[in-house]
Coordinates of C-alpha atoms in Angstrom, one line a residue:
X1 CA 71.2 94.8 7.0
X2 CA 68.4 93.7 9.1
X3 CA 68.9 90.0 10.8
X4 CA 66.3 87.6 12.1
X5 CA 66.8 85.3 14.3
X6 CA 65.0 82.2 13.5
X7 CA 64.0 80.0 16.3
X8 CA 65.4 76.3 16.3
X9 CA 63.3 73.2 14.9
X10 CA 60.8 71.9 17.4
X11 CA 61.7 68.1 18.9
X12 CA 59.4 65.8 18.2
X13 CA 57.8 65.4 21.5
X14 CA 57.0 69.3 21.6
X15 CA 55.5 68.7 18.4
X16 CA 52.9 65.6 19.7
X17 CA 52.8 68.4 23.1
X18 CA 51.7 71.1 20.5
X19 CA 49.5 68.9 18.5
X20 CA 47.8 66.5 21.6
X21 CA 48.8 62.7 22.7
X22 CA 45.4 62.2 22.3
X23 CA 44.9 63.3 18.9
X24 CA 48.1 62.0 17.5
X25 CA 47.0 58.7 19.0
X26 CA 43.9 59.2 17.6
X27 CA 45.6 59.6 14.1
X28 CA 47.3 56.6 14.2
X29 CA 44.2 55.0 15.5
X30 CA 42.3 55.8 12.4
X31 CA 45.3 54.9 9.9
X32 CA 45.4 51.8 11.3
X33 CA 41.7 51.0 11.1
X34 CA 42.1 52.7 7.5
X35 CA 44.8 50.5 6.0
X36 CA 42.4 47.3 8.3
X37 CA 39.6 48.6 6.3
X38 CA 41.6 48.7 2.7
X39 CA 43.5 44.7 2.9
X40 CA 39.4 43.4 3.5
X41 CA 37.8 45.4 0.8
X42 CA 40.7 44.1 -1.4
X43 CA 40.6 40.2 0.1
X44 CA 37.2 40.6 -0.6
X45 CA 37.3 41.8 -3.9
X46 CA 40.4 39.1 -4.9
X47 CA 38.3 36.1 -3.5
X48 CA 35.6 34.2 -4.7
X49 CA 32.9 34.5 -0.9
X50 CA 32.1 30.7 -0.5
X51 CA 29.2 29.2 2.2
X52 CA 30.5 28.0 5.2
X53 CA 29.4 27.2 8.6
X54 CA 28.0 29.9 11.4
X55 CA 29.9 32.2 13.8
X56 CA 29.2 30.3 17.1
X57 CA 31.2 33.4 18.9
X58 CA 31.8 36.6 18.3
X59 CA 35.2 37.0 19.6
X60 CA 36.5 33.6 18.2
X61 CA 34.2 32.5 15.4
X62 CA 34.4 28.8 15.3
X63 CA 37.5 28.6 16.3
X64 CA 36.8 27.5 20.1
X65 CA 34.7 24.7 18.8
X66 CA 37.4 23.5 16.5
X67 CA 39.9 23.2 19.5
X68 CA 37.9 21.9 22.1
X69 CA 35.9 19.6 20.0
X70 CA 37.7 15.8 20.6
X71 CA 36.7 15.4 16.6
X72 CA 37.8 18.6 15.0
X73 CA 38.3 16.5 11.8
X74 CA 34.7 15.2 12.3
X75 CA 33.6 18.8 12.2
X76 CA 35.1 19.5 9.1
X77 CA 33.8 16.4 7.1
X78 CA 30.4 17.8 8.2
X79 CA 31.0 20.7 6.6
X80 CA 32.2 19.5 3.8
X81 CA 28.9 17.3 3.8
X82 CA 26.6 20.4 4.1
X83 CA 29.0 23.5 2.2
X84 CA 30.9 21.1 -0.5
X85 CA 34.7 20.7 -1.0
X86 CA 36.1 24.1 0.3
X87 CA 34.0 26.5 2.4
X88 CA 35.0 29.4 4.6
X89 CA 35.6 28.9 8.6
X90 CA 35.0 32.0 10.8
X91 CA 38.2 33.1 12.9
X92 CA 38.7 35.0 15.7
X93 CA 37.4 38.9 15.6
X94 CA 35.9 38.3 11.7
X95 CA 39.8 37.6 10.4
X96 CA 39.8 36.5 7.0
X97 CA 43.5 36.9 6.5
X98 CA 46.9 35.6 7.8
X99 CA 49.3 37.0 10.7
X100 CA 52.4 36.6 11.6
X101 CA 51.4 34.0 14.1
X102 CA 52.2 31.0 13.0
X103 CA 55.7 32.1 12.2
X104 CA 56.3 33.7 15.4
X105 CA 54.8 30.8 17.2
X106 CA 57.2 28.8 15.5
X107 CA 60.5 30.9 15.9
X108 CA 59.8 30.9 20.0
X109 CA 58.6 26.8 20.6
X110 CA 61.7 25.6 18.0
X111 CA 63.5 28.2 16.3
X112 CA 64.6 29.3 12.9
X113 CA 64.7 25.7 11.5
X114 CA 62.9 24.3 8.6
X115 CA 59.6 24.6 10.0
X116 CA 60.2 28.3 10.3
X117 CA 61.9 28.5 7.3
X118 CA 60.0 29.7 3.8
X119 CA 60.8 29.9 0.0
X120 CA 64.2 30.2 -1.0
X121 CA 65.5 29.8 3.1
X122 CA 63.7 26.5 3.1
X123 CA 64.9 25.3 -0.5
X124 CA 68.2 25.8 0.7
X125 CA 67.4 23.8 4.9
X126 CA 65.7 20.8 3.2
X127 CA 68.1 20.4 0.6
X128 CA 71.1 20.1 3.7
X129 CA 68.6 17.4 5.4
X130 CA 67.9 15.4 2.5
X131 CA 71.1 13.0 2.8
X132 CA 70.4 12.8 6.7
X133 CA 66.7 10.8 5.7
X134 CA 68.3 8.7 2.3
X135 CA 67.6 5.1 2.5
X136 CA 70.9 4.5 3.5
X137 CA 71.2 7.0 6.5
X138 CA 67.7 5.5 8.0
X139 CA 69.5 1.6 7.5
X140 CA 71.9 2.6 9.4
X141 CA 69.8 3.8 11.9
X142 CA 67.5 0.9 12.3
X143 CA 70.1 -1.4 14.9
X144 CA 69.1 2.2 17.3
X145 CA 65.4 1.5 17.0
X146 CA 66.2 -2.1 17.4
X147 CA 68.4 -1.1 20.5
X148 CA 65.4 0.7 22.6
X149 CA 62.6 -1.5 21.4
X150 CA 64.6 -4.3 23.4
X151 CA 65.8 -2.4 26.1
X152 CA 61.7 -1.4 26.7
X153 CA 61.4 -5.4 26.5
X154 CA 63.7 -6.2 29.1
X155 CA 62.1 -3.5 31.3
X156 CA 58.8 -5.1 31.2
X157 CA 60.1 -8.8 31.5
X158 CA 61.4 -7.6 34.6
X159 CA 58.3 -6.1 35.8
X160 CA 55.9 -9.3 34.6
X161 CA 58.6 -11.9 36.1
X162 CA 58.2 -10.0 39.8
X163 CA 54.4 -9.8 39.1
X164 CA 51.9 -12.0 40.3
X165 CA 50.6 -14.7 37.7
X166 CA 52.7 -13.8 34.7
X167 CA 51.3 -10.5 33.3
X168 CA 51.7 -6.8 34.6
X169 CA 50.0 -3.5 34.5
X170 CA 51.8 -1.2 32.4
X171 CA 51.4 2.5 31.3
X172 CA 52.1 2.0 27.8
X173 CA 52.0 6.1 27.3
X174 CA 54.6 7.0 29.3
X175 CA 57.0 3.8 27.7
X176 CA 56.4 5.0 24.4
X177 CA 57.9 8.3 25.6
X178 CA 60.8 7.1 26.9
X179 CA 61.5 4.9 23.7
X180 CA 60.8 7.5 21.2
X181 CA 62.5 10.1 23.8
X182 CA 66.0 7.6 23.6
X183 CA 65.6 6.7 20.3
X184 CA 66.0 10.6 18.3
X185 CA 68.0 11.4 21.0
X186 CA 70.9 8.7 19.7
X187 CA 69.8 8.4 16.0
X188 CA 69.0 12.2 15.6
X189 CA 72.0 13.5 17.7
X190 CA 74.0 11.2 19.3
X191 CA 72.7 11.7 22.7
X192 CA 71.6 9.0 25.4
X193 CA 69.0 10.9 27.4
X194 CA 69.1 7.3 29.4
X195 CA 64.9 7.8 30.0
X196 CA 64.5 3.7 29.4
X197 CA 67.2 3.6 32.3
X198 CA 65.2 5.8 34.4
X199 CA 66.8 9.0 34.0
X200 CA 65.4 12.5 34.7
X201 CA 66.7 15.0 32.1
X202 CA 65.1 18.4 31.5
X203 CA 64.0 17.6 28.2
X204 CA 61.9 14.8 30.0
X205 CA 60.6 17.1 32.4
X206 CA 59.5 19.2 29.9
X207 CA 58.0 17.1 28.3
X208 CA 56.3 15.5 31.3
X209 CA 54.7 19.0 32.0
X210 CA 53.5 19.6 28.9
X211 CA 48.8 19.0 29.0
X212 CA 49.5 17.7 32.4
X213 CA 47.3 21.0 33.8
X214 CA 44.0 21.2 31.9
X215 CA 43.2 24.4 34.1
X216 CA 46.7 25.5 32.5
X217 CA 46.2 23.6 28.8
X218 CA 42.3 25.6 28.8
X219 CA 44.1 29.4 29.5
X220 CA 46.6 28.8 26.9
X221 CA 43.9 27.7 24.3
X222 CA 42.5 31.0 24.9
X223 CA 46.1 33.2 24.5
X224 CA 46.4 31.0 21.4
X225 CA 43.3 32.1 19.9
X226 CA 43.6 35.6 20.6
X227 CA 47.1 35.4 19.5
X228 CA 46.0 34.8 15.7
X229 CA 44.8 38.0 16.2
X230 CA 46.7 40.0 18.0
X231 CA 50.5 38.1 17.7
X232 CA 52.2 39.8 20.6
X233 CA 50.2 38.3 22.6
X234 CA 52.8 35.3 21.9
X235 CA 55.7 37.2 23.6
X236 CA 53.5 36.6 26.8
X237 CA 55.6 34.7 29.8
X238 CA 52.6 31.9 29.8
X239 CA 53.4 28.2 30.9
X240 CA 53.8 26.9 28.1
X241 CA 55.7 29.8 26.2
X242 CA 58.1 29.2 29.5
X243 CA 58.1 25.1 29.0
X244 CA 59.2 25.9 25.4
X245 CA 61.8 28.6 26.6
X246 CA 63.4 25.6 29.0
X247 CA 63.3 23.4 25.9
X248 CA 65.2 25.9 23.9
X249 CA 67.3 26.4 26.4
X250 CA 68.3 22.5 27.3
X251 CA 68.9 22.1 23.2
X252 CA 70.8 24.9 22.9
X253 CA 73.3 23.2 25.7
X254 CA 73.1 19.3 23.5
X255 CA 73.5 21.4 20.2
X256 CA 76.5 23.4 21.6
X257 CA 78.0 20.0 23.1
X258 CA 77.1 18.3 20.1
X259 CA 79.0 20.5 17.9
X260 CA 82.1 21.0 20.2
X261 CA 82.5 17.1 19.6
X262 CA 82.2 17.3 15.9
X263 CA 84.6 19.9 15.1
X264 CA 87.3 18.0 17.5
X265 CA 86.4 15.0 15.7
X266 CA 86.9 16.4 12.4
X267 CA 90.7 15.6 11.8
X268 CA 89.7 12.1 12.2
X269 CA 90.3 9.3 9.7
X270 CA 87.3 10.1 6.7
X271 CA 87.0 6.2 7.3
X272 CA 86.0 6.1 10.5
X273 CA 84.2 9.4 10.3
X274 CA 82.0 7.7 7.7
X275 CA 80.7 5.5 10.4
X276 CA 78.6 8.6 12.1
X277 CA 75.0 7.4 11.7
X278 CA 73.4 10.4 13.7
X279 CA 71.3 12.9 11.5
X280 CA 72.9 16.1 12.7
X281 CA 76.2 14.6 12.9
X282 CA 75.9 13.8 9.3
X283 CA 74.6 17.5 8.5
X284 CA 77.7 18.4 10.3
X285 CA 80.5 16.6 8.1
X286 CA 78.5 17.3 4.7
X287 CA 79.3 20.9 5.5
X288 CA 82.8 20.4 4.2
X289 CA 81.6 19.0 1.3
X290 CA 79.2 21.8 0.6
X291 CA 79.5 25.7 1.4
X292 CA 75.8 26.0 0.7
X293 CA 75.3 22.9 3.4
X294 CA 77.0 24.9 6.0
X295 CA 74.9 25.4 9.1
X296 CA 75.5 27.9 11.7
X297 CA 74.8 27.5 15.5
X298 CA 71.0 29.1 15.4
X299 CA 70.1 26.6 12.5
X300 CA 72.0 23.3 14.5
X301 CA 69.7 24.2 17.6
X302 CA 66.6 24.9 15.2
X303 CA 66.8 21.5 13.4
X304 CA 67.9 19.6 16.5
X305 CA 64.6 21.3 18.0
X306 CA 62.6 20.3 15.6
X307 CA 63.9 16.6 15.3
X308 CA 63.2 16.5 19.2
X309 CA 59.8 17.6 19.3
X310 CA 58.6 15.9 15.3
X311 CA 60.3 12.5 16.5
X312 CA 59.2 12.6 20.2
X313 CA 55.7 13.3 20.0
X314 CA 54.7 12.1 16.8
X315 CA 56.4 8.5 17.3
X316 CA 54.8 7.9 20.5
X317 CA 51.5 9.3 20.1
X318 CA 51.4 6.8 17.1
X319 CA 53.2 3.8 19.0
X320 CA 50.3 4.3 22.4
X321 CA 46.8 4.3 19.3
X322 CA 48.5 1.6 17.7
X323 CA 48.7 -0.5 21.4
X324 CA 45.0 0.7 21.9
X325 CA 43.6 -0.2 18.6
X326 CA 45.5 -3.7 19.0
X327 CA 44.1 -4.3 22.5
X328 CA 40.8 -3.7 20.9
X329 CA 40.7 -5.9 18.4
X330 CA 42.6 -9.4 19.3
X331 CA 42.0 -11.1 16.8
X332 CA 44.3 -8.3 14.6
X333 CA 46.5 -8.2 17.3
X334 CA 47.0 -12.4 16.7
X335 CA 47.3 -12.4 13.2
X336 CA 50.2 -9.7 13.1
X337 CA 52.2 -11.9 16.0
X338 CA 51.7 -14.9 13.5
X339 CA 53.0 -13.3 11.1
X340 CA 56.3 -11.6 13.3
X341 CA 56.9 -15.3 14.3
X342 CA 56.5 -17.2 11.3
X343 CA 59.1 -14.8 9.8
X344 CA 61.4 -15.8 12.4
X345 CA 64.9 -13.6 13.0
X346 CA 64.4 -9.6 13.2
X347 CA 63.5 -8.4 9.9
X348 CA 66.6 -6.1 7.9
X349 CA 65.7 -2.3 7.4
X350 CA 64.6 -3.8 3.9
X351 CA 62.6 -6.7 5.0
X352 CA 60.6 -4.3 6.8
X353 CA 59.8 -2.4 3.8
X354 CA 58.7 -5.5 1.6
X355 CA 58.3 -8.4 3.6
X356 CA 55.7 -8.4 6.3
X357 CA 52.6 -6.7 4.8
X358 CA 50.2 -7.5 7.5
X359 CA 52.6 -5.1 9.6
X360 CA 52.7 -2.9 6.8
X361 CA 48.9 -2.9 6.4
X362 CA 48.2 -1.6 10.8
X363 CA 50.8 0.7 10.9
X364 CA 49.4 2.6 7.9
X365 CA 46.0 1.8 9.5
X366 CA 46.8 4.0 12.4
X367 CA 48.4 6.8 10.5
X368 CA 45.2 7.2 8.5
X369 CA 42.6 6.9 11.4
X370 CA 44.9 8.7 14.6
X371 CA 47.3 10.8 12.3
X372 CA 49.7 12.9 15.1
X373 CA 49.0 16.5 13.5
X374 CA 45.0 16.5 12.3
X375 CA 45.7 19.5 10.4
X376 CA 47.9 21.6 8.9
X377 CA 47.9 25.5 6.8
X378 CA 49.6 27.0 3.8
X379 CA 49.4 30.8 2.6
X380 CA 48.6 32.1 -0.4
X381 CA 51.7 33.4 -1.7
X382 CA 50.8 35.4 -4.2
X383 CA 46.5 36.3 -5.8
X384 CA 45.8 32.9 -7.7
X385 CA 42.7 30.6 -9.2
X386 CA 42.3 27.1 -7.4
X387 CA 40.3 24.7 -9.5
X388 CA 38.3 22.1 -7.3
X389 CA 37.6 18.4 -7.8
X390 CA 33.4 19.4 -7.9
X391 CA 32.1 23.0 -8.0
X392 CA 30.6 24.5 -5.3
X393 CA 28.0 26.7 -4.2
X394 CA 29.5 30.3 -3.2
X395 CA 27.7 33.3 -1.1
X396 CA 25.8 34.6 -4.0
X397 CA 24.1 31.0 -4.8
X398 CA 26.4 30.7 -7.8
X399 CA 28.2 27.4 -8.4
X400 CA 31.9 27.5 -9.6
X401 CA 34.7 25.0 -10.2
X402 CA 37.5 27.3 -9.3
X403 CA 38.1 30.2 -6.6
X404 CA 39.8 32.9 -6.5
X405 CA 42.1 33.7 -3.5
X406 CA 43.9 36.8 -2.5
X407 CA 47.3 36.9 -1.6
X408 CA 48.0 35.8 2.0
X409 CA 44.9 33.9 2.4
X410 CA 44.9 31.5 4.6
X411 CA 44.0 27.5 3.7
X412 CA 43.2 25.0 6.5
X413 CA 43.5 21.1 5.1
X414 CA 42.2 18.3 7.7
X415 CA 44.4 15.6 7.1
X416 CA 41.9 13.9 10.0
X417 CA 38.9 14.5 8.1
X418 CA 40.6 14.0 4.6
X419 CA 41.9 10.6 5.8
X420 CA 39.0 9.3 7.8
X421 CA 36.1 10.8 5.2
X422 CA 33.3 8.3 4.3
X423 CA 33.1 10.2 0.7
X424 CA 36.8 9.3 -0.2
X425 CA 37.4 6.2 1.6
X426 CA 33.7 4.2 2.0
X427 CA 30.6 3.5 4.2
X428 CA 33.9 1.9 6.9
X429 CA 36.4 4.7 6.7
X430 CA 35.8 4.9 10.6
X431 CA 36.5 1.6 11.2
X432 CA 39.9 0.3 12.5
X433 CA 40.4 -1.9 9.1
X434 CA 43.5 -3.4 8.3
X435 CA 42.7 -5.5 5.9
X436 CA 41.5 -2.8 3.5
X437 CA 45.5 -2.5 2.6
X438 CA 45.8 -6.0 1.4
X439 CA 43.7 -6.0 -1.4
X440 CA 43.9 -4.2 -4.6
X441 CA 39.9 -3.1 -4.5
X442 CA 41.2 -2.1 -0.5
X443 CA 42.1 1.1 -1.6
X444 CA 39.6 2.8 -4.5
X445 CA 37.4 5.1 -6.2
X446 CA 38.5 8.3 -4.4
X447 CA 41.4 7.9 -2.4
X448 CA 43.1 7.0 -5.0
X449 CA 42.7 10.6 -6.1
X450 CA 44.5 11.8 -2.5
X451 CA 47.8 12.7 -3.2
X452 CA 50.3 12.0 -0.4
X453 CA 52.4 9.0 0.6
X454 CA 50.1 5.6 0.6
X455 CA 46.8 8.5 -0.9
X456 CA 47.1 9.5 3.1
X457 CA 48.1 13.4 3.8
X458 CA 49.3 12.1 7.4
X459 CA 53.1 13.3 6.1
X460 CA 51.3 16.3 4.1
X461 CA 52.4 16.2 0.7
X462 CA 54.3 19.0 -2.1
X463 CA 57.7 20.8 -1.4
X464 CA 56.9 21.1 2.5
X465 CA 56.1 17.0 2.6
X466 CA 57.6 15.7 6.2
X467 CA 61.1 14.9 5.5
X468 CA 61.4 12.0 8.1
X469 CA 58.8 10.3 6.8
X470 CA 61.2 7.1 6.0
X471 CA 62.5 7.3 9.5
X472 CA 59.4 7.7 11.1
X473 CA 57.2 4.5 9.8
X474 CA 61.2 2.0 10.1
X475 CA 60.5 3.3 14.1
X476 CA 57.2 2.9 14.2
X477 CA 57.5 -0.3 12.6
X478 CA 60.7 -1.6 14.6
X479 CA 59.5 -1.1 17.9
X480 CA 55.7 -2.5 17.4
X481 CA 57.2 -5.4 16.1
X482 CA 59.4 -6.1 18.7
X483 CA 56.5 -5.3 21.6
X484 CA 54.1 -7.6 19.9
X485 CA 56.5 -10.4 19.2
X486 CA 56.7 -10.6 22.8
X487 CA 53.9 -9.4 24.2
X488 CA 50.2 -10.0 24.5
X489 CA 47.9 -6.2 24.6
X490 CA 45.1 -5.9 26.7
X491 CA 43.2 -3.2 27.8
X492 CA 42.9 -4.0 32.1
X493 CA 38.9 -2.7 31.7
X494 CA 38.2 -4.5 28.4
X495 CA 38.2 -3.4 25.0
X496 CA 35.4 -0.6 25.5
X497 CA 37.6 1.6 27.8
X498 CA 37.2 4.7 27.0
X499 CA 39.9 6.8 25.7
X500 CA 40.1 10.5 26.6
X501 CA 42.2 12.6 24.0
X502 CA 44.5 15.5 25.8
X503 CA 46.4 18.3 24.3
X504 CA 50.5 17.6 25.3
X505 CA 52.6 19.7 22.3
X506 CA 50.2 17.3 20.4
X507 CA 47.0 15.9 21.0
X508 CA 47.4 12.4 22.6
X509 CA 45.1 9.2 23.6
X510 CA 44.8 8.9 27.4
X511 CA 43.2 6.5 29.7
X512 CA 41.6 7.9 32.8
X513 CA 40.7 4.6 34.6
X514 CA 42.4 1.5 32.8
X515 CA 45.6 0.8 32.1
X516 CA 47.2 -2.1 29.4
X517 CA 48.0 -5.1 30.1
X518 CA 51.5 -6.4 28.9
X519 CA 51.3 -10.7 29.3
X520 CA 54.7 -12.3 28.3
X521 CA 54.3 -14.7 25.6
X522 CA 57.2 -16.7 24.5
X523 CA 58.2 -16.4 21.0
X524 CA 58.5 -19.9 20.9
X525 CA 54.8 -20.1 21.2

């Protein structure tokens, strides 16, 4: 019997050493760019090529513009103007498709929370948060927002008493961060980060640092952009990635405290558990009441993220335009502290609601001219037909009614230009208006057709509508109240000062040069 001796089974680097690095690079190269090549002929052949406006770059299409334009939702009612109702945008290198940006954005800045969270995952997070934003949770809550509203009073009676001639110059921005700063801290997690009391915690200097470099804020625009299309880019130790790592970071210790205290405090009394009025500590004791409730560690710190960051920025962005806007029109300004002081004692969570509509009318004012977030994205889940309100012109020249989309397209809505369009609100939609809420002609023809809390799409609107929206607008409402109650708004420059917007986590209203101007004016007056 003859034997041969067969020779062992080459490893797989003498294999790629037999073949060539560079032509098994090369390989993968091309099935890359093969598969690339395959997803655009089939997004292409799944959906219906619309007009739309110009590549302005080559590397970044429009996207640049859209960014560093102080109107972004100006440039999108102009395109609507010239391309109709829904019209393709450019994007960086020619994409026309979603990545995993967005998500993975997400998952760094705030974690796996609801956010994050899709389909069945976030079902199951909003329906654990749902009791934590009832009516009766936010009632509860509204003595806390009461609480830092007057603490921020006392503060600045201080300041105008040791003043010269009975007013002060104040930096309303930075007190509308520590009162939205305090306020989720104690109603969304019991914790006082003291910043009315002149505390420095790391949250605050994180959020401090955040736009306060536009030589930094301009090089992470550009890592952004690129990001969308190449997403690793995002694991890059930038500033800001870094600013959100420290953010994580400090949560993760308030979560981990946080929890510690609940689970000690479980074996007490139900009775006087029941008097918990913080969000998370309320997600906490549900747990027991529901397995699917239960939340581990990485989903405490996730929603406590996004609580932080949703009821920081958003609150105070909106608190500083609705200071601005008052100290620009006076006479606004005077009719709404006629109509605080006439009512008398402060207003119940439900008075707030139903009984003092000129209140009512600004705040929703300022949510549809200065919403926090001007825009926001959803994914086509699956190939599907959208019918339109009025057809449109498409590539070819053809008009249609409907368009086809392929699955994991992506869909930009400008809730700026939505809620600030002349075509759905009328020839004033720019105009700081009030009054247009009072009146049942106020609000017509078009808007009416917006879907979304009060026909605005500042809160978005369907199964990913913001959840706090309740809590959110009794804040907004609690603390302007008390501020204009007692004080008189003036911008120190006049009412032309210009305002410069800046990108923090959120773009915000800044004043280079002046400053506002908070006179004490008894309520007795």
């Amino acid at each position: 019997m003859k034997v041969i001796s067969v020779p062992p089974p080459l490893g797989l680097w003498t294999t790629v050493r037999s073949v060539g690095v560079f032509n098994v690079a090369c390989s993968f190269g091309a099935l890359w760019a093969f598969v690339k090549v395959l997803r655009v002929l089939r997004w292409r052949l799944k959906t219906t090529q619309l007009q739309g406006p110009p590549r302005t770059s080559f590397i970044y299409g429009v996207s640049h513009d859209l960014t560093s334009s102080k109107d972004s939702g100006g440039m999108y009612e102009c395109w609507a103007t010239e391309y109709g109702v829904a019209y393709m945008i450019p994007s960086v290198l020619g994409q026309t498709r979603i990545t995993p940006l967005s998500l993975a954005f997400l998952e760094i800045s705030i974690g796996r929370g609801l956010l994050w969270s899709e389909r069945e995952d976030h079902r199951r997070q909003r329906k654990s948060l749902t009791p934590a934003f009832s009516n009766a949770a936010i009632r509860k809550l509204t003595s806390v927002f009461y609480d830092t509203a007057y603490k921020a009073k006392c503060a600045w009676d201080n300041a105008i008493e040791s003043g010269n001639g009975g007013d002060a110059i104040i930096e309303v921005q930075s007190w509308m961060n520590h009162i939205s700063l305090d306020t989720i801290g104690i109603a969304g997690f019991s914790h006082d980060f003291g910043s009315l009391d002149g505390k420095r915690a790391s949250v605050t200097e994180v959020f401090d640092t955040f736009g306060t470099s536009q030589q930094a804020s301009a090089v992470n625009k550009i890592f952004t952009l690129l990001a969308s299309a190449f997403p690793i880019i995002i694991k890059m130790p930038t500033k800001r990635t870094n600013l959100f790592k420290k953010l994580s970071i400090t949560m993760g210790k308030i979560s981990s405290d946080l929890l510690i205290r609940s689970r000690r405090e479980s074996h007490i009394n139900m009775s006087e558990r029941d008097e918990e009025k913080s969000i998370i500590g309320l997600l906490i004791k549900s747990e027991g009441l529901d397995v699917e409730l239960r939340m581990s560690e990485e989903e405490v710190m996730a929603r406590m993220k996004v609580l932080l960051i949703a009821g920081y920025e958003t609150t105070s962005i909106s608190l500083t335009w609705a200071l601005i806007e008052l100290s620009r029109h006076l006479d606004v300004q005077t009719s709404l502290r006629e109509e605080l002081l006439a009512f008398g004692a402060d207003p119940t969570y439900d008075q707030l609601k139903a009984n003092l509509p000129y209140l009512d009318a600004i705040i929703h004012e300022i949510l549809r001219l200065h919403p926090p977030v001007g825009e926001f994205t959803r994914v086509a889940a699956e190939d599907d037909v959208i019918p339109l309100s009025e057809p449109v012109r498409t590539e070819s020249g053809e008009m249609a009614d409907s368009i086809s989309i392929a699955k994991e397209t992506l869909i930009t809505i400008s809730s700026a230009a939505i809620n600030r369009s002349s075509t759905i609100w009328g020839p004033d939609a720019k105009e700081f208006k009030p009054d247009r809420w009072l009146t049942e002609d106020g609000i017509s023809g078009k808007s009416k057709e917006v879907q979304g809390h009060r026909h605005l799409l500042t809160f978005v609107d369907g199964p990913r509508t913001c959840l706090g929206k309740d809590f959110a607008i009794t804040e907004f409402k609690t603390v302007l109240l008390v501020l204009v109650k007692n004080f008189v708004f003036e911008m120190r420059d006049g009412p032309d000062t210009p305002i410069e917007v800046v990108r923090g986590i959120l773009p915000r209203p800044r004043c280079w040069r002046g400053r506002y101007r908070g006179t004490f004016e008894s309520p007795s007056v």
